[in-house]
CSV table of C-alpha atoms and ligand atoms in Angstrom, one decimal:
chain,number,residue,atom,x,y,z
V,1,MET,CA,57.4,-8.2,38.4
V,2,ILE,CA,58.0,-4.3,38.6
V,3,ASP,CA,54.6,-3.5,36.9
V,4,ALA,CA,51.9,-6.1,37.5
V,5,SER,CA,49.2,-3.3,37.1
V,6,PHE,CA,47.7,-5.3,34.4
V,7,LEU,CA,46.1,-7.4,36.7
V,8,SER,CA,43.6,-4.8,37.5
V,9,TRP,CA,42.3,-4.7,34.1
V,10,PRO,CA,38.6,-5.7,33.9
V,11,PHE,CA,39.5,-8.8,31.8
V,12,PHE,CA,40.1,-10.5,35.4
V,13,GLU,CA,38.2,-11.4,38.1
V,14,ASP,CA,39.6,-11.9,41.6
V,15,ARG,CA,40.3,-15.4,41.3
V,16,HIS,CA,42.6,-14.7,38.4
V,17,ARG,CA,44.7,-12.0,40.3
V,18,ARG,CA,44.7,-14.4,43.5
V,19,PHE,CA,45.9,-17.5,40.9
V,20,ALA,CA,48.7,-15.1,39.4
V,21,GLU,CA,50.1,-14.0,42.7
V,22,VAL,CA,50.1,-17.1,44.4
V,23,LEU,CA,51.7,-18.8,41.2
V,24,ALA,CA,54.1,-16.1,41.1
V,25,SER,CA,55.4,-16.7,44.6
V,26,TRP,CA,55.5,-20.4,44.4
V,27,ALA,CA,57.6,-20.0,41.0
V,28,GLU,CA,60.1,-17.7,42.8
V,29,LYS,CA,60.7,-20.6,45.3
V,30,GLU,CA,60.6,-23.8,43.4
V,31,VAL,CA,61.6,-23.3,39.7
V,32,SER,CA,65.3,-22.5,40.2
V,33,LEU,CA,65.5,-25.9,42.7
V,34,VAL,CA,64.3,-28.3,39.6
V,35,VAL,CA,65.9,-26.4,36.7
V,36,ASP,CA,69.1,-27.1,35.0
V,37,HIS,CA,69.1,-26.3,31.3
V,38,HIS,CA,71.9,-28.6,30.8
V,39,ASP,CA,70.1,-31.3,31.2
V,40,VAL,CA,66.5,-30.7,30.0
V,41,ASP,CA,64.7,-34.0,29.8
V,42,ALA,CA,65.5,-34.5,33.5
V,43,SER,CA,64.3,-30.6,34.4
V,44,CYS,CA,61.0,-31.0,32.4
V,45,ARG,CA,60.1,-34.3,34.0
V,46,ARG,CA,61.0,-32.6,37.3
V,47,LEU,CA,58.9,-29.5,36.3
V,48,VAL,CA,56.0,-31.6,35.7
V,49,ARG,CA,55.9,-33.5,38.9
V,50,ARG,CA,56.5,-30.3,40.8
V,51,LEU,CA,53.8,-28.1,38.9
V,52,GLY,CA,51.3,-31.2,39.2
V,53,GLU,CA,52.2,-31.6,43.1
V,54,GLY,CA,51.5,-27.8,43.4
V,55,GLY,CA,48.3,-28.2,41.7
V,56,TRP,CA,49.2,-25.8,38.8
V,57,LEU,CA,48.1,-28.3,36.3
V,58,LYS,CA,44.7,-28.4,37.2
V,59,ALA,CA,44.5,-25.4,35.0
V,60,VAL,CA,45.2,-27.7,31.9
V,61,VAL,CA,42.1,-30.0,32.3
V,62,PRO,CA,38.6,-29.7,33.0
V,63,GLN,CA,37.2,-30.4,36.4
V,64,ALA,CA,35.4,-33.9,35.8
V,65,TYR,CA,39.0,-35.0,35.4
V,66,GLY,CA,40.6,-33.4,38.0
V,67,GLY,CA,41.0,-29.9,36.9
V,68,LEU,CA,40.2,-26.5,38.1
V,69,TYR,CA,36.8,-25.5,35.9
V,70,PRO,CA,34.5,-27.1,34.2
V,71,ALA,CA,35.9,-26.2,30.4
V,72,PHE,CA,39.3,-24.2,29.8
V,73,ASP,CA,39.8,-21.0,31.3
V,74,VAL,CA,41.9,-19.2,28.8
V,75,ARG,CA,42.6,-16.1,31.0
V,76,THR,CA,43.9,-18.9,33.7
V,77,LEU,CA,46.3,-20.5,31.2
V,78,CYS,CA,47.6,-17.2,29.8
V,79,LEU,CA,48.5,-16.0,33.4
V,80,ALA,CA,50.0,-19.3,34.0
V,81,ARG,CA,52.3,-19.1,31.0
V,82,GLU,CA,53.0,-15.6,31.5
V,83,THR,CA,54.0,-16.1,35.3
V,84,LEU,CA,56.0,-19.2,34.6
V,85,ALA,CA,57.9,-17.6,31.5
V,86,TYR,CA,58.8,-14.6,33.2
V,87,ARG,CA,60.8,-17.1,35.7
V,88,ASP,CA,62.0,-19.5,33.1
V,89,GLY,CA,61.3,-20.9,29.6
V,90,LEU,CA,61.6,-24.4,30.3
V,91,ALA,CA,58.8,-23.9,33.4
V,92,ASP,CA,56.3,-22.4,31.0
V,93,PHE,CA,57.5,-25.1,28.4
V,94,ALA,CA,56.6,-27.8,30.9
V,95,PHE,CA,53.1,-26.4,31.8
V,96,ALA,CA,52.1,-25.4,28.2
V,97,MET,CA,52.9,-28.8,26.8
V,98,GLN,CA,50.7,-30.6,29.6
V,99,GLY,CA,47.9,-28.3,28.1
V,100,LEU,CA,48.7,-28.6,24.2
V,101,GLY,CA,49.3,-32.1,24.3
V,102,THR,CA,45.8,-33.2,26.0
V,103,GLY,CA,43.9,-29.9,24.4
V,104,PRO,CA,42.4,-32.3,21.7
V,105,ILE,CA,41.4,-34.7,24.0
V,106,THR,CA,39.8,-32.1,26.5
V,107,LEU,CA,38.1,-30.4,23.3
V,108,PHE,CA,37.1,-33.4,21.0
V,109,GLY,CA,37.9,-36.7,22.8
V,110,SER,CA,35.6,-39.6,23.8
V,111,GLU,CA,34.6,-40.0,27.4
V,112,GLU,CA,37.2,-43.2,27.9
V,113,LEU,CA,40.1,-40.9,26.3
V,114,LYS,CA,39.1,-38.0,28.8
V,115,SER,CA,39.2,-40.4,31.7
V,116,ARG,CA,42.2,-42.6,30.8
V,117,TYR,CA,44.4,-39.3,29.7
V,118,LEU,CA,43.8,-36.4,31.5
V,119,PRO,CA,43.7,-37.2,35.5
V,120,PRO,CA,47.5,-38.2,35.2
V,121,VAL,CA,48.5,-35.2,33.2
V,122,ALA,CA,46.8,-32.8,36.0
V,123,ARG,CA,48.7,-34.8,38.7
V,124,GLY,CA,52.0,-34.4,37.0
V,125,GLU,CA,52.4,-38.0,36.4
V,126,ALA,CA,52.2,-38.3,32.8
V,127,ILE,CA,53.7,-36.3,30.1
V,128,ALA,CA,51.7,-35.1,26.9
V,129,ALA,CA,52.7,-34.1,23.5
V,130,PHE,CA,50.9,-32.9,20.4
V,131,ALA,CA,52.6,-34.3,17.2
V,132,LEU,CA,51.1,-32.4,13.9
V,133,SER,CA,54.3,-30.9,11.9
V,134,GLU,CA,56.1,-33.0,9.4
V,135,PRO,CA,59.5,-32.4,7.6
V,136,GLU,CA,57.1,-31.3,4.5
V,137,ALA,CA,54.2,-29.5,6.3
V,138,GLY,CA,54.7,-27.4,9.0
V,139,SER,CA,52.8,-24.0,8.1
V,140,ASP,CA,50.7,-26.3,5.5
V,141,VAL,CA,48.8,-28.6,7.7
V,142,ALA,CA,46.8,-30.0,4.9
V,143,ALA,CA,49.5,-30.9,3.0
V,144,MET,CA,50.7,-33.8,5.9
V,145,SER,CA,51.6,-37.3,4.6
V,146,THR,CA,51.8,-39.4,7.6
V,147,THR,CA,48.8,-42.1,6.8
V,148,ALA,CA,46.1,-43.4,9.0
V,149,THR,CA,45.3,-46.8,7.0
V,150,PRO,CA,42.2,-49.0,8.0
V,151,ASP,CA,43.7,-52.3,9.6
V,152,GLY,CA,40.6,-54.5,10.1
V,153,PRO,CA,37.5,-53.4,11.2
V,154,ASP,CA,38.5,-51.8,14.3
V,155,HIS,CA,42.1,-50.7,13.8
V,156,VAL,CA,44.2,-48.2,11.9
V,157,ARG,CA,48.1,-48.2,11.1
V,158,LEU,CA,50.0,-45.2,11.3
V,159,ASP,CA,52.9,-44.7,8.8
V,160,GLY,CA,55.1,-41.5,8.2
V,161,ALA,CA,57.4,-38.9,10.3
V,162,LYS,CA,56.4,-36.2,12.7
V,163,THR,CA,59.1,-33.7,13.6
V,164,TRP,CA,59.9,-30.9,15.8
V,165,ILE,CA,57.8,-32.4,18.3
V,166,SER,CA,57.8,-30.9,21.9
V,167,ASN,CA,58.5,-33.4,24.4
V,168,GLY,CA,59.6,-36.1,21.7
V,169,GLY,CA,61.7,-38.8,23.6
V,170,ILE,CA,60.1,-37.8,27.1
V,171,ALA,CA,56.5,-38.2,26.6
V,172,ASP,CA,54.2,-40.9,27.7
V,173,HIS,CA,51.6,-40.1,24.8
V,174,TYR,CA,51.1,-38.2,22.0
V,175,VAL,CA,48.3,-36.7,19.9
V,176,VAL,CA,49.2,-37.5,16.3
V,177,PHE,CA,47.5,-36.2,13.0
V,178,ALA,CA,47.4,-38.2,10.2
V,179,ARG,CA,45.7,-38.7,6.7
V,180,SER,CA,43.0,-40.9,6.8
V,181,GLY,CA,41.6,-40.2,3.5
V,182,GLU,CA,38.0,-39.4,3.8
V,183,ALA,CA,38.6,-36.7,1.0
V,184,PRO,CA,41.7,-34.6,-0.1
V,185,GLY,CA,43.3,-31.8,1.6
V,186,ALA,CA,42.1,-30.7,5.1
V,187,LYS,CA,38.8,-32.6,5.1
V,188,GLY,CA,40.8,-36.0,5.0
V,189,LEU,CA,42.9,-35.8,8.2
V,190,SER,CA,42.1,-37.6,11.7
V,191,ALA,CA,43.7,-37.3,15.1
V,192,TYR,CA,45.0,-40.3,17.4
V,193,VAL,CA,46.1,-40.5,21.0
V,194,VAL,CA,49.3,-42.8,20.6
V,195,ASP,CA,51.1,-44.1,23.7
V,196,ALA,CA,54.9,-43.8,23.6
V,197,GLU,CA,55.5,-47.4,24.0
V,198,THR,CA,53.3,-48.4,21.0
V,199,PRO,CA,55.2,-50.9,18.9
V,200,GLY,CA,56.1,-49.2,15.6
V,201,LEU,CA,56.6,-45.6,17.2
V,202,THR,CA,60.4,-44.9,17.5
V,203,VAL,CA,62.0,-41.5,18.3
V,204,GLN,CA,63.9,-41.1,15.2
V,205,GLU,CA,66.3,-38.2,16.2
V,206,ARG,CA,66.4,-35.6,19.1
V,207,ILE,CA,66.8,-32.0,17.8
V,208,ASP,CA,69.1,-29.4,19.6
V,209,VAL,CA,67.8,-26.0,19.4
V,210,ILE,CA,68.9,-22.4,20.2
V,211,ALA,CA,67.0,-22.5,23.7
V,212,PRO,CA,67.2,-26.1,24.5
V,213,HIS,CA,63.9,-28.3,25.3
V,214,PRO,CA,63.2,-31.9,24.7
V,215,LEU,CA,62.4,-32.0,20.9
V,216,ALA,CA,62.5,-34.7,18.4
V,217,THR,CA,61.3,-36.5,14.9
V,218,LEU,CA,59.2,-39.7,15.6
V,219,ARG,CA,58.7,-42.0,13.0
V,220,PHE,CA,55.5,-44.4,12.6
V,221,GLU,CA,56.1,-47.8,10.8
V,222,GLY,CA,53.0,-49.8,11.0
V,223,CYS,CA,52.0,-48.4,14.3
V,224,ARG,CA,48.7,-50.3,15.1
V,225,LEU,CA,45.9,-48.5,17.0
V,226,PRO,CA,42.2,-49.4,18.2
V,227,LEU,CA,40.1,-46.9,16.7
V,228,SER,CA,39.1,-46.0,20.2
V,229,GLN,CA,42.2,-44.0,20.5
V,230,ARG,CA,40.8,-41.5,17.8
V,231,VAL,CA,40.2,-38.1,18.9
V,232,GLY,CA,37.3,-36.5,17.1
V,233,GLY,CA,35.4,-38.3,14.2
V,234,PRO,CA,36.9,-39.6,11.0
V,235,GLY,CA,38.1,-36.9,8.9
V,236,GLU,CA,37.8,-34.3,11.7
V,237,GLY,CA,41.8,-34.0,12.2
V,238,PHE,CA,41.9,-30.4,10.9
V,239,LYS,CA,39.2,-29.3,13.0
V,240,VAL,CA,40.6,-31.0,16.0
V,241,ALA,CA,44.3,-29.2,15.4
V,242,MET,CA,42.8,-25.7,14.5
V,243,GLY,CA,40.2,-25.7,17.7
V,244,THR,CA,43.0,-26.4,19.8
V,245,LEU,CA,45.2,-24.1,18.2
V,246,ASP,CA,42.5,-21.3,18.9
V,247,VAL,CA,42.5,-21.8,22.5
V,248,PHE,CA,46.5,-22.2,22.8
V,249,ARG,CA,47.7,-19.6,20.5
V,250,SER,CA,46.5,-17.0,22.7
V,251,THR,CA,48.8,-18.6,25.4
V,252,VAL,CA,51.7,-18.3,23.3
V,253,GLY,CA,51.2,-14.9,23.2
V,254,ALA,CA,51.2,-14.9,27.1
V,255,ALA,CA,54.4,-16.6,27.5
V,256,ALA,CA,56.0,-14.0,25.0
V,257,LEU,CA,54.6,-11.5,27.3
V,258,GLY,CA,56.3,-13.2,30.4
V,259,PHE,CA,59.5,-12.9,28.7
V,260,ALA,CA,59.0,-9.4,27.3
V,261,ARG,CA,58.2,-8.4,31.2
V,262,ARG,CA,61.3,-10.0,32.5
V,263,ALA,CA,63.4,-8.1,29.9
V,264,MET,CA,61.7,-4.9,30.8
V,265,ASP,CA,62.6,-5.5,34.6
V,266,GLU,CA,65.9,-6.7,33.9
V,267,ALA,CA,66.6,-3.5,31.3
V,268,LEU,CA,64.9,-1.1,33.9
V,269,SER,CA,67.0,-2.1,36.9
V,270,HIS,CA,70.2,-2.1,35.2
V,271,ALA,CA,69.5,1.2,33.3
V,272,SER,CA,68.9,2.8,36.8
V,273,SER,CA,72.0,1.4,38.4
V,274,ARG,CA,74.8,1.5,35.8
V,275,LYS,CA,76.8,4.5,35.6
V,276,LEU,CA,77.8,6.0,32.1
V,277,PHE,CA,79.4,9.7,31.7
V,278,GLY,CA,78.9,10.2,35.6
V,279,ALA,CA,75.5,9.3,35.9
V,280,PRO,CA,73.0,6.4,35.5
V,281,LEU,CA,72.1,5.2,32.3
V,282,SER,CA,68.5,5.7,32.8
V,283,ASP,CA,69.2,9.6,32.9
V,284,LEU,CA,70.0,9.4,29.1
V,285,GLN,CA,66.9,10.5,27.1
V,286,MET,CA,67.7,7.9,24.6
V,287,THR,CA,67.3,5.2,27.3
V,288,GLN,CA,64.3,6.4,28.6
V,289,GLY,CA,63.0,6.5,24.9
V,290,ALA,CA,63.7,2.7,24.8
V,291,LEU,CA,62.4,2.0,28.0
V,292,ALA,CA,59.1,3.8,27.1
V,293,ASP,CA,58.6,2.1,24.0
V,294,MET,CA,59.3,-1.4,25.6
V,295,ALA,CA,56.5,-0.6,28.1
V,296,THR,CA,54.0,0.5,25.3
V,297,GLY,CA,54.7,-2.5,23.5
V,298,VAL,CA,54.2,-4.7,26.2
V,299,ASP,CA,50.7,-3.5,27.2
V,300,ALA,CA,49.5,-3.2,23.8
V,301,ALA,CA,50.6,-6.7,23.4
V,302,ALA,CA,48.9,-7.8,26.9
V,303,LEU,CA,45.7,-6.1,25.7
V,304,LEU,CA,45.6,-8.2,22.9
V,305,VAL,CA,46.5,-11.4,24.6
V,306,TYR,CA,43.8,-10.8,27.4
V,307,ARG,CA,41.3,-9.6,24.9
V,308,ALA,CA,41.5,-12.9,23.0
V,309,ALA,CA,41.3,-14.8,26.2
V,310,TRP,CA,38.6,-13.1,27.7
V,311,THR,CA,36.9,-13.3,24.4
V,312,LYS,CA,36.9,-17.2,24.6
V,313,ASP,CA,36.0,-17.3,28.0
V,314,GLN,CA,32.8,-15.6,27.4
V,315,GLY,CA,31.9,-18.5,25.4
V,316,ALA,CA,33.0,-17.4,21.7
V,317,GLU,CA,32.6,-20.5,19.7
V,318,ARG,CA,35.8,-19.4,17.7
V,319,VAL,CA,38.5,-16.8,18.4
V,320,THR,CA,40.7,-17.3,15.4
V,321,ARG,CA,41.0,-13.7,14.4
V,322,GLU,CA,41.8,-12.5,18.0
V,323,ALA,CA,44.2,-15.3,19.1
V,324,ALA,CA,46.2,-14.9,15.7
V,325,MET,CA,46.5,-11.1,16.3
V,326,ALA,CA,47.6,-11.9,20.1
V,327,LYS,CA,50.0,-14.5,19.3
V,328,MET,CA,51.7,-12.5,16.3
V,329,GLN,CA,51.8,-9.1,18.2
V,330,ALA,CA,52.8,-10.2,21.4
V,331,THR,CA,55.5,-12.5,19.9
V,332,GLU,CA,57.3,-10.1,17.6
V,333,THR,CA,56.7,-7.4,20.4
V,334,ALA,CA,58.6,-9.4,22.8
V,335,GLN,CA,61.5,-10.1,20.3
V,336,ALA,CA,61.8,-6.4,19.9
V,337,VAL,CA,61.6,-5.7,23.9
V,338,ILE,CA,64.2,-8.3,24.6
V,339,ASP,CA,66.5,-6.9,21.9
V,340,ARG,CA,66.5,-3.4,23.3
V,341,ALA,CA,67.1,-4.9,26.8
V,342,MET,CA,70.1,-6.5,25.2
V,343,GLN,CA,71.3,-3.1,24.0
V,344,ILE,CA,70.7,-1.4,27.2
V,345,PHE,CA,72.9,-4.4,28.7
V,346,GLY,CA,75.5,-3.7,26.3
V,347,GLY,CA,78.5,-6.4,26.4
V,348,LEU,CA,76.8,-7.6,29.3
V,349,GLY,CA,73.8,-8.5,27.4
V,350,VAL,CA,75.4,-11.0,25.2
V,351,THR,CA,77.2,-12.8,27.6
V,352,LYS,CA,76.2,-16.3,28.4
V,353,GLY,CA,74.5,-16.6,31.7
V,354,VAL,CA,73.1,-13.3,31.9
V,355,LYS,CA,69.3,-13.3,31.7
V,356,VAL,CA,68.6,-11.1,28.9
V,357,GLU,CA,71.0,-13.3,26.6
V,358,GLU,CA,68.7,-16.5,27.7
V,359,LEU,CA,65.6,-14.5,27.1
V,360,TYR,CA,66.8,-13.3,23.3
V,361,ARG,CA,67.2,-17.3,22.8
V,362,GLU,CA,64.1,-18.2,24.3
V,363,ILE,CA,61.8,-15.9,22.6
V,364,ARG,CA,62.9,-16.8,19.0
V,365,ALA,CA,60.9,-19.9,18.8
V,366,LEU,CA,57.6,-18.5,19.8
V,367,ARG,CA,57.4,-16.6,16.6
V,368,ILE,CA,57.5,-19.6,14.4
V,369,TYR,CA,56.1,-22.4,16.5
V,370,GLU,CA,52.0,-22.9,16.5
V,371,GLY,CA,51.8,-21.1,13.5
V,372,ALA,CA,54.6,-18.5,12.4
V,373,THR,CA,53.9,-14.8,12.2
V,374,GLU,CA,53.3,-15.1,8.4
V,375,VAL,CA,50.7,-17.8,8.9
V,376,GLN,CA,48.9,-15.7,11.6
V,377,LYS,CA,48.6,-12.8,9.1
V,378,ILE,CA,46.9,-15.4,6.3
V,379,VAL,CA,44.5,-16.6,9.3
V,380,ILE,CA,43.5,-12.6,10.1
V,381,ALA,CA,43.1,-11.4,6.6
V,382,ARG,CA,41.1,-14.6,5.9
V,383,GLU,CA,38.8,-14.1,8.9
V,384,LEU,CA,38.3,-10.3,7.5
V,385,LEU,CA,37.3,-11.3,4.3
V,386,LYS,CA,35.1,-13.8,5.9
V,387,MET,CA,33.5,-11.0,7.6
V,388,LEU,CA,33.1,-8.9,4.5
V,389,GLU,CA,31.8,-11.7,2.6
V,390,GLY,CA,29.0,-12.2,5.3
V,391,GLN,CA,28.1,-8.6,5.6
V,392,ARG,CA,27.7,-8.6,1.8
V,393,ALA,CA,25.5,-11.7,2.0
V,394,ALA,CA,23.4,-9.9,4.6
V,395,THR,CA,23.3,-6.8,2.5
V,396,SER,CA,21.8,-8.6,-0.6
V,397,ARG,CA,19.3,-10.8,1.4
V,398,THR,CA,18.1,-7.7,2.8
V,399,ALA,CA,17.8,-6.0,-0.6
V,400,ALA,CA,15.7,-8.9,-1.9
V,401,GLU,CA,13.2,-9.1,0.7
F,501,COS,N1,38.4,-23.8,13.9
F,501,COS,C1,37.7,-24.5,13.3
F,501,COS,N2,37.9,-25.0,11.9
F,501,COS,C2,38.7,-24.3,11.2
F,501,COS,C3,39.7,-23.2,11.7
F,501,COS,C4,39.5,-23.0,13.0
F,501,COS,N3,40.1,-22.3,13.8
F,501,COS,N4,40.3,-22.9,10.8
F,501,COS,C5,40.1,-23.6,9.7
F,501,COS,N5,38.8,-24.3,10.1
F,501,COS,C6,38.1,-25.1,9.2
F,501,COS,C7,37.7,-23.9,7.8
F,501,COS,O1,36.5,-23.4,7.9
F,501,COS,C8,37.5,-25.0,6.5
F,501,COS,O2,36.3,-25.9,6.5
F,501,COS,P1,35.1,-25.2,5.3
F,501,COS,O3,35.9,-25.5,4.4
F,501,COS,O4,34.1,-26.4,5.9
F,501,COS,O5,34.8,-23.8,5.7
F,501,COS,C9,38.8,-26.2,7.0
F,501,COS,O6,39.0,-26.0,8.4
F,501,COS,C10,39.9,-25.7,6.1
F,501,COS,O7,40.2,-24.5,6.3
F,501,COS,P2,41.3,-23.8,5.3
F,501,COS,O8,40.6,-23.8,4.1
F,501,COS,O9,41.7,-22.2,6.0
F,501,COS,O10,42.7,-24.6,5.4
F,501,COS,P3,43.9,-24.5,4.8
F,501,COS,O11,44.7,-25.2,4.6
F,501,COS,O12,43.9,-23.2,3.6
F,501,COS,O13,44.6,-23.6,6.4
F,501,COS,C11,46.3,-22.6,7.7
F,501,COS,C12,45.8,-22.9,5.9
F,501,COS,C13,47.3,-21.7,7.3
F,501,COS,C14,45.1,-21.6,8.2
F,501,COS,C15,46.5,-23.7,8.3
F,501,COS,O14,47.0,-24.6,7.8
F,501,COS,C16,47.4,-23.2,9.7
F,501,COS,O15,46.9,-22.8,10.4
F,501,COS,N6,48.8,-23.6,9.6
F,501,COS,C17,49.6,-23.3,10.8
F,501,COS,C18,49.8,-24.6,11.5
F,501,COS,C19,50.4,-24.6,12.6
F,501,COS,O16,50.2,-23.8,13.5
F,501,COS,N7,51.6,-25.3,12.7
F,501,COS,C20,52.6,-25.4,13.5
F,501,COS,C21,52.3,-27.0,14.2
F,501,COS,S1,52.0,-26.8,15.7
F,501,COS,S2,53.5,-26.4,17.0
């Protein structure tokens, strides 16, 4: 990475700086040995195993279950995703899904679920997944229609479909959200851990996307589960989903930063070596303007990502607004930075096999998954309006006293 000066920012401690440096050199050596973009299933299985053997997946679970720290250290998660994404999109994906796929268990699961599911994930011996989206409910989570119906005193049965499920088809277990019916809308959902081999769960279809990774539609037909598989209380599924996304949305921003920094570095080295009109491309002021805009955008996005991560690590109960800002700004900026890098590369930039072409495909989904940019705008505006409401209520209380 040409400019790693952000590591000296006060958001970080020395343990973070060491983590990022050692992971960067590990990834430089290891990732290309195991990644084959033409076989994403095998690549992700190998990546999870290698990340586990390297000890890197300890960052996604708490210390008591084989992890690094007593609770999530969001700065470590962000640095891991940024560093891995800089190297390769699939490496970031494999790491991120181990975290998102067990995040609900870490944050809301019973002791029994934690001890059963977290240690193998930290060792890279089990693959995790998070199944929230449905064909008719992606952004509008409360509209989901997969049902969890009581089946005897201690069981539920799941019926419905989940789609765009990352690691669908290769995961060993899924955290699945379903309508359990305690109340209408957001208050009537619950979350369950479903083992991949549970009868009634099938992979209906694999989905191919512009930056391929394991992705599928899952079908649940009379999929019977003991209630002990529920994550959190009955009707708490929406809170479980949103609480998990509050942690992981900042990390999506971090992955976008990794892609953007790589595009920046590719553009810088190309612009300084490619000759045009008898001089390096980087001598042209238009190129310099582009590089300056790219670098400034990257730093601004990084400040928002690490502000959100630091705020959570300082003990904030919710970082809904900060995480939404970080995710939105970093993914949108990364898309623009990569696009400009491609422009600097010219015809070479759109050529298959060239890194900026890969980055151009890799970044696109990040503006959509874990809450599209438009959803982040709704979340940010609602949080601001809530603050105003709180302030008005406080003012009228003071006036009444
Ligand atoms: N943490 C804890 N609780 C939260 C929360 C959070 N981050 N966000 C909302 N809640 C609570 C609310 O406080 C509310 O409870 P109260 O009524 O007791 O106040 C309840 O959950 C319902 O919230 P809200 O009214 O905001 O629900 P909506 O259905 O209107 O939510 C959005 C709308 C768009 C915010 C939500 O559906 C969302 O984030 N969608 C995107 C989901 C997503 O990321 N999809 C991609 C799939 S993962 S790849």
